[in-house]
Coordinates of C-alpha atoms and ligand atoms in Angstrom, one line a residue:
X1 CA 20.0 24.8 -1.3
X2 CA 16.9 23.4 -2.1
X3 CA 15.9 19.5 -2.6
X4 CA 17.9 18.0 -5.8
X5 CA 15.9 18.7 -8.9
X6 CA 16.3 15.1 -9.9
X7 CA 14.9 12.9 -7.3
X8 CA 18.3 10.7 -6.2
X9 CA 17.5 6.8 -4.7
X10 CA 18.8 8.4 -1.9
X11 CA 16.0 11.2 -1.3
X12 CA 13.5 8.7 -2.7
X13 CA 14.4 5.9 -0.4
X14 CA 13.8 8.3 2.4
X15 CA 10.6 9.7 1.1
X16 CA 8.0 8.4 3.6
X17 CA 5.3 6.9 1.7
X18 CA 2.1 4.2 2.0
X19 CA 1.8 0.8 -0.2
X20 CA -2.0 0.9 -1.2
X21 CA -1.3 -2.3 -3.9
X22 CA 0.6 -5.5 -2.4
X23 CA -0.1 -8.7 -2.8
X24 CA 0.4 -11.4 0.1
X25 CA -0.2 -14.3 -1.5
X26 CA 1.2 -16.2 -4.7
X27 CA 4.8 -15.0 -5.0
X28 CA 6.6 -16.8 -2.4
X29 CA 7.3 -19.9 -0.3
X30 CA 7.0 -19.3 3.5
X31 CA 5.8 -22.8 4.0
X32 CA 9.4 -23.9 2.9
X33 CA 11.1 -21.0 5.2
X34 CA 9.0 -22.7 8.3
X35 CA 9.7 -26.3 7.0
X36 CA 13.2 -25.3 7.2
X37 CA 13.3 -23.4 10.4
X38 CA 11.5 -26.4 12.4
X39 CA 13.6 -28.8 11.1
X40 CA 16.5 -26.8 12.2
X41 CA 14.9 -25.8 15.4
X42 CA 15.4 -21.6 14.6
X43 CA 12.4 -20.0 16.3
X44 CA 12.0 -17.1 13.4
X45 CA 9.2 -15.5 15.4
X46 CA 6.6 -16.8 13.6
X47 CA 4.2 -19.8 13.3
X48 CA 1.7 -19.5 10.3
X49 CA 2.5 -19.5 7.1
X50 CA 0.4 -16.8 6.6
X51 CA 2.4 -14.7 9.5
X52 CA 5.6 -15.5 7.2
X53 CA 3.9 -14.3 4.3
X54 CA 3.0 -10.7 6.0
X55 CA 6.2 -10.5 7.3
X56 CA 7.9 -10.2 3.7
X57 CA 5.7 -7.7 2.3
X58 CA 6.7 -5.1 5.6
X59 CA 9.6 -3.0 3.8
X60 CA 10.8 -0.9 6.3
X61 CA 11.0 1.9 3.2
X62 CA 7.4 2.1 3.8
X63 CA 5.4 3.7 6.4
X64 CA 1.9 2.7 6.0
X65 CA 0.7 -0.6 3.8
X66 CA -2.7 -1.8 2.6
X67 CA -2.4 -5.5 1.6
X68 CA -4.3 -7.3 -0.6
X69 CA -4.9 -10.4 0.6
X70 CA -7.2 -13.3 -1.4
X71 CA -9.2 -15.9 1.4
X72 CA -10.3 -17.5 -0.9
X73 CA -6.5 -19.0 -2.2
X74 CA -6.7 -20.4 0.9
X75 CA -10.3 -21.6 1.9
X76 CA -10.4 -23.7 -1.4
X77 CA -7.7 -26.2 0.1
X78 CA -9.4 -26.4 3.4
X79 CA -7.8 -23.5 5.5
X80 CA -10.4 -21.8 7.8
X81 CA -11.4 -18.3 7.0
X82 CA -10.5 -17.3 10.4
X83 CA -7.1 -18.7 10.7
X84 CA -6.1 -17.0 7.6
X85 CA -7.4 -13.4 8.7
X86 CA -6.3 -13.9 12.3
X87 CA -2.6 -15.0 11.1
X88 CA -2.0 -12.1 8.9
X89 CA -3.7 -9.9 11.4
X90 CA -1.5 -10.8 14.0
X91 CA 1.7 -9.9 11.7
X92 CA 0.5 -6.9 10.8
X93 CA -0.3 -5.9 14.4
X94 CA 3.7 -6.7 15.1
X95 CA 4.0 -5.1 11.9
X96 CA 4.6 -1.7 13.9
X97 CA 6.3 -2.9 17.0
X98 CA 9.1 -4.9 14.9
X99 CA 9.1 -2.9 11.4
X100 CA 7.8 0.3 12.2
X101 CA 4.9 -0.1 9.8
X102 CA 1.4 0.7 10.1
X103 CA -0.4 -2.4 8.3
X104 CA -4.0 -3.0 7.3
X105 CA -5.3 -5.9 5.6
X106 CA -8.0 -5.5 2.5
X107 CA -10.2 -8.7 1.6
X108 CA -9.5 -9.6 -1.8
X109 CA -12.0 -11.7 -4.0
X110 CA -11.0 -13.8 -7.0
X111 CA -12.6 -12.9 -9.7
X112 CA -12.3 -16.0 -12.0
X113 CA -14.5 -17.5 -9.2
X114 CA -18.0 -17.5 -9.0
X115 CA -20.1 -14.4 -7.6
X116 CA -21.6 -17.1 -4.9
X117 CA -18.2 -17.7 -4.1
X118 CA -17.3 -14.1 -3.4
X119 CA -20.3 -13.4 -1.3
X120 CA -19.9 -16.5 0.9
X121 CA -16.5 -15.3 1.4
X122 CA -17.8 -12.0 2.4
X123 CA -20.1 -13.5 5.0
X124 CA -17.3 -14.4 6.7
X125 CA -15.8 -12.1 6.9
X126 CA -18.5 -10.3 9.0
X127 CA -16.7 -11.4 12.2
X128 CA -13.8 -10.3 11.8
X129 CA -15.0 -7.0 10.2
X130 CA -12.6 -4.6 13.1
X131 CA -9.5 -6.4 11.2
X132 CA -10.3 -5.7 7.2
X133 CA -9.7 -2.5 6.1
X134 CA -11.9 -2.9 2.8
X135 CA -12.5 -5.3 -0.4
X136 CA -11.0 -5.5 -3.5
X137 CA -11.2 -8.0 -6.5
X138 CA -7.9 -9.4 -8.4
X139 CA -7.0 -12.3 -10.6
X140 CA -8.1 -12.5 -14.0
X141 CA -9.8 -9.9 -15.6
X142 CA -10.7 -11.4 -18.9
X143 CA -14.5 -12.7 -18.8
X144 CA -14.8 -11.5 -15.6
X145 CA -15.7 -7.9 -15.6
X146 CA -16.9 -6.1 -12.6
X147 CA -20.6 -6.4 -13.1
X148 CA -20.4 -9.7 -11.7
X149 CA -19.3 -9.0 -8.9
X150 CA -21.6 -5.5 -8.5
X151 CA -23.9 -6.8 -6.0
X152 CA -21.4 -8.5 -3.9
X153 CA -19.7 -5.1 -3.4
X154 CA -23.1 -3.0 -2.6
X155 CA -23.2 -5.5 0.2
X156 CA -20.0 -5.0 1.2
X157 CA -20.8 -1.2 1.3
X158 CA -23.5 -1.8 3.7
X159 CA -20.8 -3.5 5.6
X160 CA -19.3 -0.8 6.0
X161 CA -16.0 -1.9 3.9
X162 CA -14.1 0.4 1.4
X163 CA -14.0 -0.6 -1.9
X164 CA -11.3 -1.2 -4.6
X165 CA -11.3 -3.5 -7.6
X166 CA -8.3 -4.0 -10.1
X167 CA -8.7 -2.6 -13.5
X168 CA -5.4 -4.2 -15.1
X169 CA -3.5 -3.2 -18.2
X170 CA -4.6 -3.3 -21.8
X171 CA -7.7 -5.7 -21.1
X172 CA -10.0 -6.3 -23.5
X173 CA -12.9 -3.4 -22.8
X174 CA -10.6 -2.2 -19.9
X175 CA -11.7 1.5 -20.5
X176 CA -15.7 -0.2 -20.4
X177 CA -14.1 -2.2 -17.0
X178 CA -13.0 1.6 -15.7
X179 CA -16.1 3.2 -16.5
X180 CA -18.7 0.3 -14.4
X181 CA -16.1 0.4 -11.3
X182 CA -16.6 4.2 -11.2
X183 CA -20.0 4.9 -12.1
X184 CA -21.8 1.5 -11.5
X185 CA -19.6 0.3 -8.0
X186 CA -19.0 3.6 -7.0
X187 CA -15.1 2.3 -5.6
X188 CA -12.8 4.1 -3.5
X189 CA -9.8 3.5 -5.8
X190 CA -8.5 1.9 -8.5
X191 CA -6.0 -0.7 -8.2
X192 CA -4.0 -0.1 -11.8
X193 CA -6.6 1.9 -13.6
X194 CA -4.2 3.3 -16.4
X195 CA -6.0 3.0 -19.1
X196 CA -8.6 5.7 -18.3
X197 CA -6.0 7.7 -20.7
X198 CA -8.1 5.9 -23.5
X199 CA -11.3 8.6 -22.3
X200 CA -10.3 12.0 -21.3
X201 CA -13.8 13.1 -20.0
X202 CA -13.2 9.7 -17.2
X203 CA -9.4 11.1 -17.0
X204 CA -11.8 14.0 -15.4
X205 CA -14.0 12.1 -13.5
X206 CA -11.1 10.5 -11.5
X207 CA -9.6 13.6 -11.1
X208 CA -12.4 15.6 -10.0
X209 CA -13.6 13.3 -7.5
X210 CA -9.8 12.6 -6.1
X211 CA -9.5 8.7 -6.7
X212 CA -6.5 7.2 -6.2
X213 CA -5.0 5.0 -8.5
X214 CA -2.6 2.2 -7.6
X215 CA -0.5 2.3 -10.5
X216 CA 2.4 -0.2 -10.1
X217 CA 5.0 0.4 -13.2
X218 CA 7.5 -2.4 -12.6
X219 CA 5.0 -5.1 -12.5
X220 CA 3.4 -3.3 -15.9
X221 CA 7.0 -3.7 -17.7
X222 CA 6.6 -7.4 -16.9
X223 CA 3.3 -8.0 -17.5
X224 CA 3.0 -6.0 -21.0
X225 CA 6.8 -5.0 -21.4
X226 CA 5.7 -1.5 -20.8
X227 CA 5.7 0.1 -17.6
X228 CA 3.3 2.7 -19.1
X229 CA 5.6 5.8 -18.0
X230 CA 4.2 8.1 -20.0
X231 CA 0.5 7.4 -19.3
X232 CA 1.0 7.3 -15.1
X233 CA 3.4 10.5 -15.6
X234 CA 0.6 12.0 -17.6
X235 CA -1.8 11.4 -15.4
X236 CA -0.2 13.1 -12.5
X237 CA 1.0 15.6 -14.2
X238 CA -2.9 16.3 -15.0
X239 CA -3.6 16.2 -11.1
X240 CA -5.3 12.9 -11.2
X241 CA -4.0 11.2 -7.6
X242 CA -1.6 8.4 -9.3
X243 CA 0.1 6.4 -6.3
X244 CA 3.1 4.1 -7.1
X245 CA 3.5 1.2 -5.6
X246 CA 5.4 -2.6 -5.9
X247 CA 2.4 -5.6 -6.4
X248 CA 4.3 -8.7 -5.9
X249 CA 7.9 -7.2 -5.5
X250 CA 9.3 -10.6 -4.3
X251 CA 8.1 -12.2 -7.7
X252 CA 9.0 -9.0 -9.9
X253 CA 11.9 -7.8 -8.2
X254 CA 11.1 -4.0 -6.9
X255 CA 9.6 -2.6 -3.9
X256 CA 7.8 0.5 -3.9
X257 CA 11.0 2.9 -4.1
X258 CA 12.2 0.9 -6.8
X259 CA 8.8 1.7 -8.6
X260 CA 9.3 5.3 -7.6
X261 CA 12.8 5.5 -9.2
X262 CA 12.5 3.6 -11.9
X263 CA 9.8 5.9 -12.9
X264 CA 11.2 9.0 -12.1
X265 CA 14.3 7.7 -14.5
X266 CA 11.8 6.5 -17.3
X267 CA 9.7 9.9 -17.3
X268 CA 12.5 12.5 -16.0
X269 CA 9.9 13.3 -12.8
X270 CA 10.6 15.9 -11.2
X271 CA 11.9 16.2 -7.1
X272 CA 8.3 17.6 -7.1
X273 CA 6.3 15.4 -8.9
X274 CA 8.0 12.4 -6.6
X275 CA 6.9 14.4 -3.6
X276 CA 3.8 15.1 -5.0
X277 CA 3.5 11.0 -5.5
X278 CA 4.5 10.1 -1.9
X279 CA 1.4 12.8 -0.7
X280 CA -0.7 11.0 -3.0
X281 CA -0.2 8.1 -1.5
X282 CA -1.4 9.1 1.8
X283 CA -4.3 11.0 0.2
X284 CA -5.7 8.0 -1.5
X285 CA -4.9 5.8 1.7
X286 CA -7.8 4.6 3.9
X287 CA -5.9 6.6 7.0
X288 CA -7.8 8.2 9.3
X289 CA -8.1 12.1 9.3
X290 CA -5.5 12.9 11.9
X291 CA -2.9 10.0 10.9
X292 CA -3.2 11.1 7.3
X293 CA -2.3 14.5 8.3
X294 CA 0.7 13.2 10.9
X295 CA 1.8 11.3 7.4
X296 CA 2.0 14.7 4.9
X297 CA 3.6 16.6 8.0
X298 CA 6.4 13.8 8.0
X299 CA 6.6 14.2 4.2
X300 CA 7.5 18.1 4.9
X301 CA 9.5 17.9 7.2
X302 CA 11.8 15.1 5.2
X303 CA 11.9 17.6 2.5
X304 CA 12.6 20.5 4.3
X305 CA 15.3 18.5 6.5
X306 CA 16.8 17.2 3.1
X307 CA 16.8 21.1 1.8
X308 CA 18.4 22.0 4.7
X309 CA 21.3 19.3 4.4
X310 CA 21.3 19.5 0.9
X311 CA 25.0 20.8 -0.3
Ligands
ZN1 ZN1 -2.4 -6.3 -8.2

């Protein structure tokens, strides 16, 4: 009998499947957790409040993660550059040994700070260049559209670094936002990215030159009390490479098979078209060739395995 028509948590939670949009920082309170753990003299393995941090985001539901993290959140109260990258680095190197997760960090600038800022920060990064994956840009969108930041991310190019910038939800000129990041940065992916519904000829753009976007539906149903089902259901179903994936789960309560079930419930997906969102996943990841490969040959043989034991 073949896999259950309607995905079940069950099949979904087993799914293998990357996390391309997590945030480290912002959502919780590690430096409490370590407070707590010294006082108490309770060695929890790790030493950093950055290493605390990385540990939450690695969800053993997930195989392979790409975290955002944001330097700067830290360098502006007088944390070194290189203690933050080496701390998280170090977690997500024990990410695989403990949690069976392949972890990668990418370089996040904030985009309510200045441009100066941003390219400073990715100086700095320089060093440490065999530990960051790529760049992004997050925080506030609003009067702070990607042109600012265009020639700190042809620099990063020349680096070497893949690119991603958030595009978020129902910003003003979002659709404007979505068109510089594609034809003016020339990105990777797109972290959200939904609204390129609002112009079909960019719907084909994205789907032509198979970008990945990292939609993230939970966090949309609390940011705009919409988790935009029928757009990121519509844009798969139109073969554009929509990913789902969980943003801050600790802070909106979902990790990335939530996101998955919640919206195959919200848009009656198909077994299929979850599948089809777990390959995504690995398509629009920064893997390697031969890993990505090892990844969709995992995928088939979970579904063939759960055909086999389906009853
Ligand atoms: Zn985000």
């Amino acid at each position: 009998m073949p896999a259950p028509t309607t995905p079940t948590r069950d099949f979904v939670t087993g799914l293998p499947k990357a996390e391309l949009h997590l945030h480290l920082e912002g959502t919780l309170e590690p430096d409490l957790k370590l407070r707590l753990a010294q006082r108490n003299g309770i060695d929890i393995g790790q030493s950093t409040v950055e290493e605390v941090r990385a540990t939450y985001a690695f969800d053993s539901l997930t195989k392979h993660v790409e975290m955002f993290f944001d330097p700067q959140a830290h360098t502006s109260r007088g944390v070194p550059f290189e203690a933050v990258v080496t701390g998280y680095h170090r977690a997500a190197a024990e990410a695989s040994s403990k949690h069976g997760v392949d972890a990668h960090l990418i370089l996040c600038f904030l985009r309510d700070l200045s441009a100066e800022s941003a390219a400073e920060t990715l100086e700095a990064s320089v060093p440490f260049r065999d530990k960051i994956l790529g760049v992004g840009l997050d925080s506030d969108e609003r009067d702070n559209p990607p042109q600012k930041f265009a020639d700190v991310f042809a620099r990063a190019r020349e680096l070497g670094y893949r690119l991603t910038m958030h595009c978020d939800i129902d910003q003003v000129g979002s659709i404007d936002n979505i068109r510089t990041v594609l034809d003016e940065i020339g990105v990777d992916r797109v972290d959200h990215g939904t609204n390129v519904v609002e112009d079909p000829a960019l719907v084909e753009v994205v789907r032509e030159r198979g970008l990945g976007l990292t939609c993230c539906p939970i966090s949309n149903s609390f940011v705009t009390d919409d988790m935009k089902a029928t757009e990121i259901a519509g844009l798969l179903r139109s073969g554009v490479r929509v990913t789902l994936n969980s943003d801050d789960p600790a802070y909106f309560g979902g990790y990335v098979a939530d996101n998955y079930v919640a919206l195959a419930e919200a848009a009656d997906l198909t077994t299929e078209e979850v599948v089809q969102l777990a390959r995504n996943s690995f398509e629009a990841s920064w893997l390697g060739d031969s890993q990505r490969a090892a990844y969709l040959a995992e995928i088939d043989r979970y579904v063939a395995a759960y055909d086999a034991t389906a009853v």
